[in-house]
Coordinates of C-alpha atoms in Angstrom, one line a residue:
M1 CA -68.2 -10.1 49.7
G2 CA -66.1 -9.6 46.5
M3 CA -62.6 -8.6 46.1
N4 CA -61.5 -5.2 45.1
E5 CA -59.1 -4.8 42.1
G6 CA -55.8 -4.7 44.3
Q7 CA -57.1 -8.1 46.1
Q8 CA -57.9 -9.8 42.6
G9 CA -54.7 -8.6 41.1
A10 CA -52.8 -9.9 44.5
A11 CA -54.5 -13.3 44.2
E12 CA -54.1 -13.4 40.5
A13 CA -50.3 -12.9 41.0
R14 CA -49.8 -15.4 44.0
S15 CA -51.6 -18.3 41.9
E16 CA -48.8 -17.6 39.2
V17 CA -46.2 -17.7 41.6
A18 CA -47.4 -20.8 42.8
V19 CA -46.9 -22.3 39.3
A20 CA -43.4 -20.8 38.6
Y21 CA -42.4 -22.5 41.9
L22 CA -43.7 -25.7 40.6
A23 CA -41.7 -25.1 37.2
L24 CA -38.6 -24.1 39.1
A25 CA -38.7 -27.3 40.7
E26 CA -38.8 -29.3 37.6
G27 CA -36.0 -27.2 36.1
E28 CA -38.2 -25.5 33.7
L29 CA -36.9 -21.8 33.9
R30 CA -38.5 -20.3 31.1
H31 CA -42.1 -22.0 32.0
A32 CA -41.4 -20.2 35.4
A33 CA -40.1 -17.1 34.1
R34 CA -43.3 -16.6 32.1
H35 CA -45.6 -17.0 34.9
L36 CA -43.7 -14.3 37.1
G37 CA -44.0 -12.0 34.3
T38 CA -47.7 -12.6 34.5
A39 CA -47.6 -12.3 38.3
L40 CA -45.7 -8.8 38.3
A41 CA -48.2 -7.7 35.6
A42 CA -51.1 -8.5 37.9
D43 CA -49.5 -6.9 41.1
P44 CA -46.3 -4.9 40.7
V45 CA -45.3 -5.0 44.4
L46 CA -46.3 -7.9 45.9
P47 CA -43.3 -9.1 47.9
E48 CA -43.6 -12.7 47.0
V49 CA -43.3 -12.2 43.3
H50 CA -40.0 -10.6 43.9
E51 CA -38.8 -13.1 46.1
A52 CA -39.4 -15.7 43.5
L53 CA -37.9 -13.7 40.7
A54 CA -34.7 -13.8 43.0
E55 CA -34.8 -17.3 43.3
L56 CA -35.2 -17.9 39.6
A57 CA -32.3 -15.6 39.2
A58 CA -30.2 -17.7 41.3
A59 CA -31.4 -20.9 39.6
A60 CA -30.2 -19.4 36.3
G61 CA -26.6 -18.4 37.3
G62 CA -27.2 -15.0 38.5
A63 CA -29.5 -12.1 37.4
E64 CA -27.5 -11.4 34.3
A65 CA -27.9 -15.0 33.1
A66 CA -31.7 -14.8 33.9
L67 CA -31.9 -11.8 31.7
A68 CA -32.4 -14.4 28.7
L69 CA -35.3 -15.7 30.2
F70 CA -37.0 -12.1 29.2
P71 CA -36.1 -11.6 25.7
E72 CA -36.0 -8.0 24.3
D73 CA -38.4 -9.0 21.6
E74 CA -41.4 -9.6 23.9
P75 CA -41.6 -5.8 25.2
Y76 CA -44.8 -6.8 27.3
A77 CA -45.6 -5.4 30.5
G78 CA -44.7 -8.5 33.3
N79 CA -41.7 -9.5 31.0
V80 CA -40.4 -5.7 30.7
A81 CA -40.7 -5.6 34.7
C82 CA -38.9 -8.7 35.3
A83 CA -36.0 -7.5 33.0
A84 CA -36.1 -4.2 34.6
H85 CA -35.8 -5.7 38.3
L86 CA -33.0 -8.1 36.9
H87 CA -31.2 -5.5 35.5
A88 CA -31.1 -3.7 38.4
A89 CA -29.9 -6.6 40.7
A90 CA -26.9 -6.9 38.1
G91 CA -26.0 -3.4 38.6
R92 CA -27.0 -2.3 35.2
W93 CA -28.8 1.0 36.4
D94 CA -29.4 2.7 33.2
A95 CA -30.8 -0.5 31.3
A96 CA -33.3 -0.7 34.3
V97 CA -34.3 3.0 34.5
D98 CA -34.9 2.8 30.9
R99 CA -37.2 -0.2 31.2
L100 CA -38.9 1.1 34.4
G101 CA -39.8 4.1 32.5
A102 CA -41.3 2.6 29.9
L103 CA -43.4 0.8 32.3
I104 CA -44.3 3.7 34.2
G105 CA -45.2 5.8 30.6
A106 CA -47.3 2.5 29.6
Q107 CA -49.4 2.5 32.8
P108 CA -49.0 5.2 35.1
E109 CA -51.4 4.4 37.4
R110 CA -49.9 1.0 38.2
G111 CA -47.2 0.5 41.4
W112 CA -44.1 0.1 38.9
A113 CA -42.5 3.5 40.5
Q114 CA -42.8 1.7 43.9
A115 CA -39.7 -0.6 43.2
A116 CA -37.4 -0.8 46.3
W117 CA -34.2 -0.2 44.1
L118 CA -35.8 3.0 43.0
A119 CA -35.2 4.6 46.7
R120 CA -31.5 3.5 46.9
P121 CA -29.9 6.9 48.2
D122 CA -26.9 6.1 46.1
L123 CA -28.9 5.6 43.1
T124 CA -28.2 9.3 41.8
G125 CA -24.6 8.4 41.3
L126 CA -25.3 5.3 39.7
V127 CA -27.3 6.1 36.8
S128 CA -26.7 8.5 34.1
P129 CA -28.8 11.5 33.4
E130 CA -28.9 10.7 29.9
A131 CA -30.6 7.2 30.7
L132 CA -32.9 9.2 33.1
A133 CA -33.8 11.3 30.5
R134 CA -35.0 8.8 28.4
A135 CA -37.2 7.4 31.0
A136 CA -38.5 10.7 31.9
A137 CA -39.5 11.0 28.5
A138 CA -41.6 8.0 28.2
V139 CA -43.1 8.5 31.5
A140 CA -44.2 11.9 30.7
G141 CA -45.6 10.7 27.6
G142 CA -48.0 8.5 29.4
L143 CA -49.4 11.1 31.7
P144 CA -52.5 13.1 31.2
D145 CA -52.3 16.9 30.5
G146 CA -52.8 18.9 33.6
P147 CA -52.0 18.7 37.5
L148 CA -51.8 14.7 38.3
P149 CA -54.5 13.5 40.9
A150 CA -53.4 13.1 44.3
G151 CA -53.1 9.4 44.0
L152 CA -51.1 9.4 40.8
R153 CA -49.0 12.1 42.1
E154 CA -48.0 9.4 44.9
A155 CA -47.8 6.5 42.5
L156 CA -45.2 8.2 40.5
R157 CA -43.3 10.4 43.3
P158 CA -40.6 7.9 43.9
F159 CA -39.6 8.5 40.1
Y160 CA -39.9 12.1 40.4
T161 CA -37.8 12.2 43.5
L162 CA -34.8 10.7 41.4
V163 CA -35.2 13.0 38.6
R164 CA -35.1 15.8 41.2
E165 CA -32.2 14.4 43.0
V166 CA -30.5 13.5 39.6
L167 CA -30.8 17.4 38.3
A168 CA -29.3 18.5 41.5
R169 CA -26.2 16.3 40.6
H170 CA -26.4 17.7 36.6
P171 CA -27.8 21.1 36.9
E172 CA -26.8 22.0 33.1
H173 CA -28.2 18.8 31.7
A174 CA -30.8 20.1 29.5
P175 CA -32.8 17.1 28.3
L176 CA -33.3 16.1 31.8
L177 CA -34.2 19.9 32.6
T178 CA -36.6 19.6 30.0
L179 CA -38.1 16.9 30.9
G180 CA -38.2 17.7 34.7
S181 CA -39.9 20.8 34.0
V182 CA -42.4 18.6 32.1
L183 CA -43.1 16.5 35.3
A184 CA -43.2 19.3 37.8
R185 CA -45.9 20.9 35.9
R186 CA -47.8 17.4 36.2
F187 CA -46.9 17.4 39.9
G188 CA -48.5 21.1 40.3
E189 CA -44.9 22.6 41.0
P190 CA -45.2 25.7 38.3
T191 CA -42.4 27.6 39.8
E192 CA -39.7 24.4 39.6
A193 CA -41.0 23.8 36.2
A194 CA -40.6 27.4 35.1
R195 CA -36.9 27.4 36.6
W196 CA -36.2 24.0 34.9
A197 CA -37.3 24.9 31.6
E198 CA -35.4 28.1 31.5
A199 CA -32.3 26.5 32.8
A200 CA -32.8 24.1 30.0
L201 CA -32.9 26.7 27.2
S202 CA -30.2 28.7 28.6
A203 CA -28.1 25.8 28.6
C204 CA -28.8 24.8 24.8
Q205 CA -28.8 28.7 23.9
A206 CA -25.3 28.9 25.1
E207 CA -24.3 25.8 23.1
V208 CA -25.5 27.6 20.0
A209 CA -23.7 30.7 21.2
R210 CA -20.4 28.7 21.4
D211 CA -20.9 27.3 18.1
P212 CA -23.5 28.9 15.6
S213 CA -22.5 26.2 13.0
D214 CA -23.7 23.4 15.1
L215 CA -27.2 23.2 13.6
E216 CA -28.7 20.0 15.9
R217 CA -28.3 22.6 18.9
Y218 CA -30.9 24.8 17.2
V219 CA -33.3 21.8 16.9
D220 CA -32.6 21.0 20.6
V221 CA -33.6 24.6 21.5
A222 CA -36.7 24.0 19.4
E223 CA -37.9 20.9 20.8
L224 CA -37.5 22.1 24.1
Y225 CA -39.8 24.8 23.7
R226 CA -42.2 22.1 22.1
R227 CA -41.7 19.8 25.1
T228 CA -42.1 22.9 27.7
G229 CA -45.8 23.6 26.1
R230 CA -44.3 26.4 23.9
P231 CA -44.2 25.2 20.5
A232 CA -44.6 28.2 18.6
E233 CA -41.4 30.1 20.1
G234 CA -39.6 26.9 18.8
L235 CA -40.7 27.3 15.0
P236 CA -38.2 30.1 14.1
W237 CA -35.1 28.0 15.5
L238 CA -36.1 25.4 12.9
D239 CA -36.8 28.2 10.0
R240 CA -32.8 29.0 10.6
V241 CA -31.7 25.4 10.3
L242 CA -33.9 24.7 7.1
D243 CA -32.8 28.3 5.8
I244 CA -29.2 26.9 5.9
D245 CA -30.0 23.5 5.0
P246 CA -33.8 22.5 3.5
G247 CA -32.9 19.0 3.5
H248 CA -31.8 18.8 7.0
P249 CA -32.8 15.3 8.2
V250 CA -33.9 16.3 11.9
A251 CA -35.3 19.6 11.4
G252 CA -37.3 18.6 8.4
A253 CA -39.3 15.9 10.7
A254 CA -38.9 18.4 13.7
V255 CA -41.0 21.4 12.2
H256 CA -44.3 19.0 11.6
A257 CA -44.1 18.0 15.1
L258 CA -43.9 21.7 16.6
R259 CA -46.6 22.7 13.8
H260 CA -48.6 20.0 15.2
A261 CA -48.3 21.0 18.7
A262 CA -48.6 24.7 18.0
E263 CA -52.0 24.1 16.2
G264 CA -53.4 21.7 19.1
G265 CA -53.3 18.5 17.3
G266 CA -55.0 17.0 14.7
T267 CA -53.5 14.9 11.7
V268 CA -52.8 17.6 9.5
H269 CA -49.1 18.0 10.4
L270 CA -48.9 13.7 11.4
L271 CA -50.0 13.0 7.5
A272 CA -47.2 15.7 6.7
L273 CA -44.7 13.8 9.1
S274 CA -45.6 10.7 7.4
D275 CA -45.2 11.9 3.9
H276 CA -41.7 13.0 4.8
L277 CA -40.5 9.8 6.1
R278 CA -42.1 8.2 3.0
D279 CA -39.8 10.4 1.1
H280 CA -36.9 10.2 3.4
P281 CA -37.0 6.6 4.9
D282 CA -33.7 6.9 6.5
H283 CA -34.5 9.9 8.6
G284 CA -34.8 7.9 11.5
Y285 CA -35.9 10.6 13.9
A286 CA -39.2 11.3 11.3
A287 CA -40.1 7.7 12.3
H288 CA -39.4 8.2 16.1
L289 CA -41.5 11.7 16.2
L290 CA -44.0 9.9 14.3
A291 CA -44.4 6.8 16.7
E292 CA -44.3 9.5 19.8
L293 CA -47.4 11.7 18.3
C294 CA -49.7 8.6 17.1
D295 CA -48.9 6.8 20.4
G296 CA -52.4 6.3 22.2
E297 CA -54.3 7.8 19.5
P298 CA -57.1 5.3 18.2
W299 CA -56.3 3.7 14.8
L300 CA -53.2 6.3 14.5
G301 CA -51.3 3.9 17.1
H302 CA -53.7 1.2 17.9
V303 CA -56.7 -0.6 17.3
H304 CA -59.9 1.1 18.4
P305 CA -61.6 -0.2 21.4
A306 CA -64.9 -1.9 21.4
S307 CA -67.9 -0.4 23.3
E308 CA -70.6 -3.1 23.3
A309 CA -72.7 -4.0 26.1
S310 CA -71.8 -7.8 25.6
V311 CA -67.9 -6.6 25.7
G312 CA -68.5 -4.9 29.1
V313 CA -70.3 -8.3 30.4
L314 CA -67.1 -10.2 29.3
H315 CA -64.9 -7.8 31.0
R316 CA -66.5 -7.9 34.4
I317 CA -66.8 -11.8 34.3
L318 CA -63.0 -12.4 33.1
A319 CA -61.8 -10.0 35.7
D320 CA -63.6 -11.8 38.7
P321 CA -61.3 -14.7 39.9
A322 CA -64.4 -16.9 40.4
G323 CA -65.5 -16.7 36.6
S324 CA -62.8 -18.8 35.1
P325 CA -63.2 -19.1 31.2
G326 CA -64.4 -22.7 31.6
H327 CA -67.7 -21.2 32.8
G328 CA -70.6 -21.3 30.4
I329 CA -72.7 -18.1 30.3
E330 CA -75.7 -17.2 28.6
L331 CA -76.0 -13.6 27.5
V332 CA -79.4 -12.3 26.4
G333 CA -79.0 -8.6 24.6
S334 CA -81.9 -6.3 24.2
H335 CA -81.0 -5.8 20.4
L336 CA -78.6 -7.0 18.0
E337 CA -75.0 -6.3 18.2
P338 CA -72.1 -6.3 15.5
P339 CA -71.8 -10.1 14.8
S340 CA -67.7 -10.0 15.7
T341 CA -69.0 -9.1 19.6
V342 CA -69.7 -13.0 19.4
L343 CA -66.5 -14.0 18.0
A344 CA -64.8 -12.4 21.2
V345 CA -67.2 -13.4 23.9
R346 CA -66.6 -16.9 22.6
M347 CA -63.0 -16.4 22.2
G348 CA -62.7 -15.5 26.1
L349 CA -65.5 -17.8 27.1
P350 CA -65.8 -20.9 24.9
R351 CA -68.9 -22.2 26.6
S352 CA -71.2 -19.2 25.9
D353 CA -74.2 -18.4 24.2
I354 CA -75.5 -15.2 23.1
A355 CA -78.9 -14.5 22.0
Y356 CA -80.5 -11.0 21.0
K357 CA -84.3 -10.4 21.5
A358 CA -84.8 -8.1 18.4
V359 CA -83.4 -6.3 15.2
P360 CA -83.4 -2.6 15.6
L361 CA -84.4 -0.4 12.6
P362 CA -82.4 0.6 10.4
D363 CA -81.9 -2.9 10.1
P364 CA -77.9 -3.5 10.8
R365 CA -77.7 -6.7 9.1
L366 CA -78.3 -4.7 5.6
P367 CA -75.3 -3.7 3.9
Q368 CA -75.3 0.1 2.6
H369 CA -74.6 -0.8 -0.9
E370 CA -74.7 -4.0 -2.9
V371 CA -71.6 -5.9 -2.2
D372 CA -70.0 -9.2 -3.6
T373 CA -68.3 -10.0 -0.7
R374 CA -70.1 -11.5 2.5
L375 CA -68.6 -12.7 5.4
W376 CA -71.8 -13.4 7.4
E377 CA -75.0 -15.1 7.1
F378 CA -78.2 -14.1 9.5
D379 CA -81.1 -16.5 10.5
G380 CA -83.1 -13.7 12.3
P381 CA -80.7 -11.8 14.9
A382 CA -78.4 -14.8 14.7
A383 CA -75.2 -14.8 12.6
R384 CA -72.8 -17.3 11.4
P385 CA -69.8 -17.1 9.1
A386 CA -70.4 -17.6 5.8
L387 CA -67.3 -18.8 4.9
A388 CA -65.2 -21.8 5.8
P389 CA -62.4 -21.7 8.2
P390 CA -58.8 -20.3 6.5
S391 CA -56.0 -23.0 6.2
R392 CA -54.1 -23.5 9.2
P393 CA -50.7 -22.2 7.4
A394 CA -52.6 -19.0 6.9
A395 CA -54.0 -18.6 10.2
E396 CA -50.7 -19.4 11.8
L397 CA -49.3 -16.5 9.8
V398 CA -52.1 -13.8 10.5
R399 CA -51.5 -15.0 14.4
Q400 CA -47.7 -14.1 14.1
V401 CA -48.2 -10.8 12.3
A402 CA -51.6 -9.5 14.1
S403 CA -51.0 -6.5 16.7
V404 CA -52.9 -4.5 18.8
G405 CA -50.6 -1.6 18.6
W406 CA -48.3 0.1 15.7
D407 CA -46.1 3.2 15.4
A408 CA -48.2 5.0 12.9
P409 CA -50.8 4.1 10.3
G410 CA -48.0 3.5 7.7
A411 CA -45.9 1.5 9.8
A412 CA -49.0 -1.0 10.3
Y413 CA -49.4 -0.9 6.6
D414 CA -45.8 -1.7 5.6
H415 CA -45.9 -4.5 8.5
A416 CA -48.6 -6.3 7.0
V417 CA -46.8 -6.8 3.8
R418 CA -46.0 -10.3 4.9
L419 CA -49.5 -11.2 4.4
S420 CA -49.4 -10.3 0.8
G421 CA -48.7 -14.0 -0.2
L422 CA -52.0 -15.4 1.3
S423 CA -55.0 -15.8 -0.8
L424 CA -58.1 -13.6 -0.6
G425 CA -60.1 -16.2 0.5
D426 CA -57.9 -17.1 3.8
L427 CA -57.5 -13.5 4.7
L428 CA -61.3 -13.0 4.5
A429 CA -62.0 -16.3 6.1
V430 CA -59.7 -15.2 9.3
C431 CA -62.1 -12.0 9.8
V432 CA -64.5 -14.6 11.0
H433 CA -62.3 -17.8 12.2
P434 CA -59.7 -15.7 14.2
P435 CA -56.8 -17.8 15.8
L436 CA -56.2 -17.5 19.5
P437 CA -53.4 -15.1 20.5
R438 CA -49.7 -15.8 20.5
D439 CA -48.2 -18.1 23.1
S440 CA -46.8 -14.9 24.7
E441 CA -47.8 -12.9 27.9
Q442 CA -49.3 -10.4 26.1
G443 CA -51.4 -13.1 24.5
A444 CA -52.4 -14.7 27.7
Y445 CA -53.4 -11.1 28.8
L446 CA -55.3 -10.5 25.6
L447 CA -57.1 -13.9 25.8
G448 CA -57.7 -13.8 29.6
R449 CA -58.8 -10.2 29.8
Q450 CA -59.5 -8.3 26.7
P451 CA -60.2 -11.3 23.9
E452 CA -61.9 -8.4 21.7
L453 CA -58.8 -6.5 21.2
W454 CA -57.3 -9.4 19.6
V455 CA -59.8 -10.2 17.3
R456 CA -60.0 -6.7 16.3
A457 CA -56.3 -6.9 15.7
V458 CA -56.7 -10.0 13.4
Q459 CA -59.0 -8.3 11.4
T460 CA -57.2 -5.2 10.9
F461 CA -54.2 -7.1 9.9
A462 CA -56.1 -9.1 7.8
C463 CA -57.7 -6.0 6.0
L464 CA -54.3 -4.7 5.6
G465 CA -53.2 -8.0 4.1
I466 CA -56.0 -7.4 1.6
A467 CA -54.5 -4.0 0.8
H468 CA -51.2 -5.5 -0.4
H469 CA -53.2 -8.3 -2.7
H470 CA -51.7 -8.0 -6.1
A471 CA -50.2 -4.5 -5.1
D472 CA -49.0 -4.3 -8.8
E473 CA -52.8 -3.7 -9.9
P474 CA -53.3 0.2 -10.4
W475 CA -55.5 1.1 -7.2
S476 CA -58.6 2.4 -8.9
G477 CA -59.4 -1.0 -10.8
S478 CA -58.1 -3.5 -8.1
R479 CA -59.5 -6.4 -6.6
R480 CA -57.9 -5.5 -3.2
R481 CA -59.7 -1.8 -3.5
S482 CA -63.4 -3.7 -4.7
V483 CA -62.8 -6.2 -1.6
L484 CA -62.0 -3.6 1.1
V485 CA -64.9 -1.5 -0.1
D486 CA -67.3 -4.3 0.1
L487 CA -66.3 -5.0 3.4
L488 CA -66.4 -1.0 4.5
F489 CA -70.2 -1.1 3.4
G490 CA -71.1 -4.7 4.3
P491 CA -73.5 -5.2 7.7
E492 CA -72.3 -3.3 10.5
D493 CA -69.4 -5.1 12.0
W494 CA -66.0 -4.7 13.3
V495 CA -64.7 -5.5 9.9
N496 CA -66.5 -2.3 8.6
E497 CA -64.1 -0.3 10.8
A498 CA -61.0 -3.1 10.0
A499 CA -61.6 -2.4 6.4
G500 CA -61.6 1.7 6.8
F501 CA -58.3 1.3 8.5
A502 CA -56.9 -0.4 5.9
L503 CA -58.2 2.0 3.3
L504 CA -56.8 4.8 5.5
A505 CA -53.5 3.2 5.7
S506 CA -53.7 2.8 2.0
A507 CA -54.3 6.5 1.6
W508 CA -51.2 7.3 3.9
A509 CA -49.2 5.4 1.9
D510 CA -50.4 6.2 -1.6
P511 CA -51.2 9.9 -1.9
A512 CA -53.3 9.0 -5.5
A513 CA -55.8 7.4 -3.1
R514 CA -56.8 9.9 -0.8
E515 CA -59.5 11.8 -2.4
E516 CA -61.6 8.4 -3.1
V517 CA -60.9 6.9 0.3
G518 CA -61.8 10.2 2.3
V519 CA -65.3 10.0 0.1
L520 CA -65.8 6.4 1.0
L521 CA -65.1 7.0 4.5
T522 CA -67.5 10.0 4.8
D523 CA -70.1 8.0 3.1
R524 CA -69.9 5.2 5.4
M525 CA -69.7 7.5 8.6
T526 CA -72.5 9.6 7.5
A527 CA -75.0 6.6 7.1
V528 CA -74.1 5.0 10.1
G529 CA -74.5 8.3 11.6
L530 CA -77.9 8.8 10.4
A531 CA -78.9 5.3 11.7
W532 CA -77.6 6.2 15.4
Q533 CA -80.2 8.8 15.3
E534 CA -82.5 5.9 15.3
R535 CA -80.6 3.2 17.4
D536 CA -77.5 2.3 18.7
A537 CA -74.6 1.9 16.4
T538 CA -71.4 1.3 18.4
I539 CA -69.1 1.4 15.2
L540 CA -69.8 5.2 14.8
A541 CA -67.1 6.7 17.1
S542 CA -64.4 4.5 15.2
L543 CA -65.8 5.5 11.8
C544 CA -65.6 9.4 13.2
R545 CA -61.8 8.9 13.9
L546 CA -61.4 7.2 10.5
V547 CA -62.8 10.3 8.8
L548 CA -60.7 12.7 11.1
G549 CA -57.7 10.6 10.0
C550 CA -58.1 12.5 6.6
P551 CA -57.0 15.8 6.9
W552 CA -57.1 16.3 3.0
L553 CA -61.2 16.4 3.4
D554 CA -62.8 19.7 3.6
R555 CA -62.8 21.4 6.8
P556 CA -66.7 21.3 7.2
V557 CA -66.6 17.4 6.9
R558 CA -63.7 17.0 9.7
E559 CA -65.9 19.4 11.8
A560 CA -68.7 17.2 11.3
A561 CA -67.1 14.2 12.2
A562 CA -65.5 15.7 15.2
R563 CA -69.0 16.7 16.2
M564 CA -70.4 13.3 16.1
L565 CA -67.6 11.7 18.0
A566 CA -68.2 14.5 20.8
A567 CA -72.0 13.1 20.7
T568 CA -71.4 9.8 21.0
A569 CA -69.1 10.0 23.7
A570 CA -71.6 12.2 25.5
A571 CA -74.1 9.5 24.9
G572 CA -72.1 7.1 26.7

């Protein structure tokens, strides 16, 4: 009889703990720390993991000393979790709650809020309301809209209880009142939510009345309206600020966030916020808001997920403790999938073999237009790279730069500038010869559970690197433009999506490129959409989201993309 997900997580965690103890016995503390991080990521509440973490802390010379084993620049779940528990053990309660809030917000369905120290009766007097407000903002940002299902409410209740108890001690702390109101609505407590929201607004309005010249307080009121679901009521407060100081660094950014919320989302005001940040790179609040609003949105904040059938099979095999990566498998698909799918399956299961019975029509192997840049060669339904592997230094640089997520399209574009010195040949070759993930907790997770995300991340940043190739050339006649267009219109593959995102990010960074990029992305989406009416086309949803990332396009075009995206979701 197979194990359920919880049993599988516990089994994986116990295995990692066993390896950690071996490393501890040999004095290899960093090695032990890495395995304990992986163990906590697999099962956040398993007592054996916490016992082993305590022994690691003792071996390191105490909880504070052990924090050096979990560096801040590796913000992966298990690493952050270990740091949170060590901060708590060291009595650094604000830091502990801060990190726990980030974990809960990223993975609210997990057991992160079940930490024993979170239920300490005296914690309400040990943690500051400022730190708890930051944590509550992270938690609220990761929750679905509307009332939470019963199981999720219970998983989060210890954290919500702490918020209630700290608010009882600090009943006029406006930021925590605001976030408490948001959480109360999620917990199905509308009366409490309304009471806290009104208390927050009253506190901020009282501050404004005491000092009308303090424009930051006006912004606080506006943001309170946004966070409590009433953004339209907050806009007049920002108008007052901007009438007095048109260049106000906080209000000038916040107005885009409130308009975004008032109009129900979309990308019109996200692009406006991105433009504001490009014109005012010193306005840190604009960067903060843009990252908050893009978080969790495919292509705006991370690579688009893959949906191919073989990827689903890969996930099931990798999630089964009995199905180790060393096992060979043979997959036979009924119809051809994007050739990059094979890269992902073989990265996760190196001894795998994949074959397809048929090539559907319209033929996905054919480029939409004649192209000069080719990544794949086909022998019937079998694909193989058309390029030799990249140089080792180039592959390693891409390995270090590539990321599954980013703050916003412009941030991804800027981050990829490190790849601008690589040759086009290397950047193209890495798309079909992706390096393994980095040697880190997240890298181990990607390789062991979702290698397709890493392949897509490598292809995305390779294409962003191409977007920086000879950036001094005018866009319209540049080599970087022609190569990205070739990749967009080549055989149906994940690289079409990666090139499309590189074009989109380039357009967000350079308004002069927007009109043409919108046309190109619409052209590709339309062609794949027509093919989808005859056969499966797994890249269509991703292309639709790229078109929706072009708010400068005419409304009918964007509405067509939204309808097509909804249709792909309905079709499963």
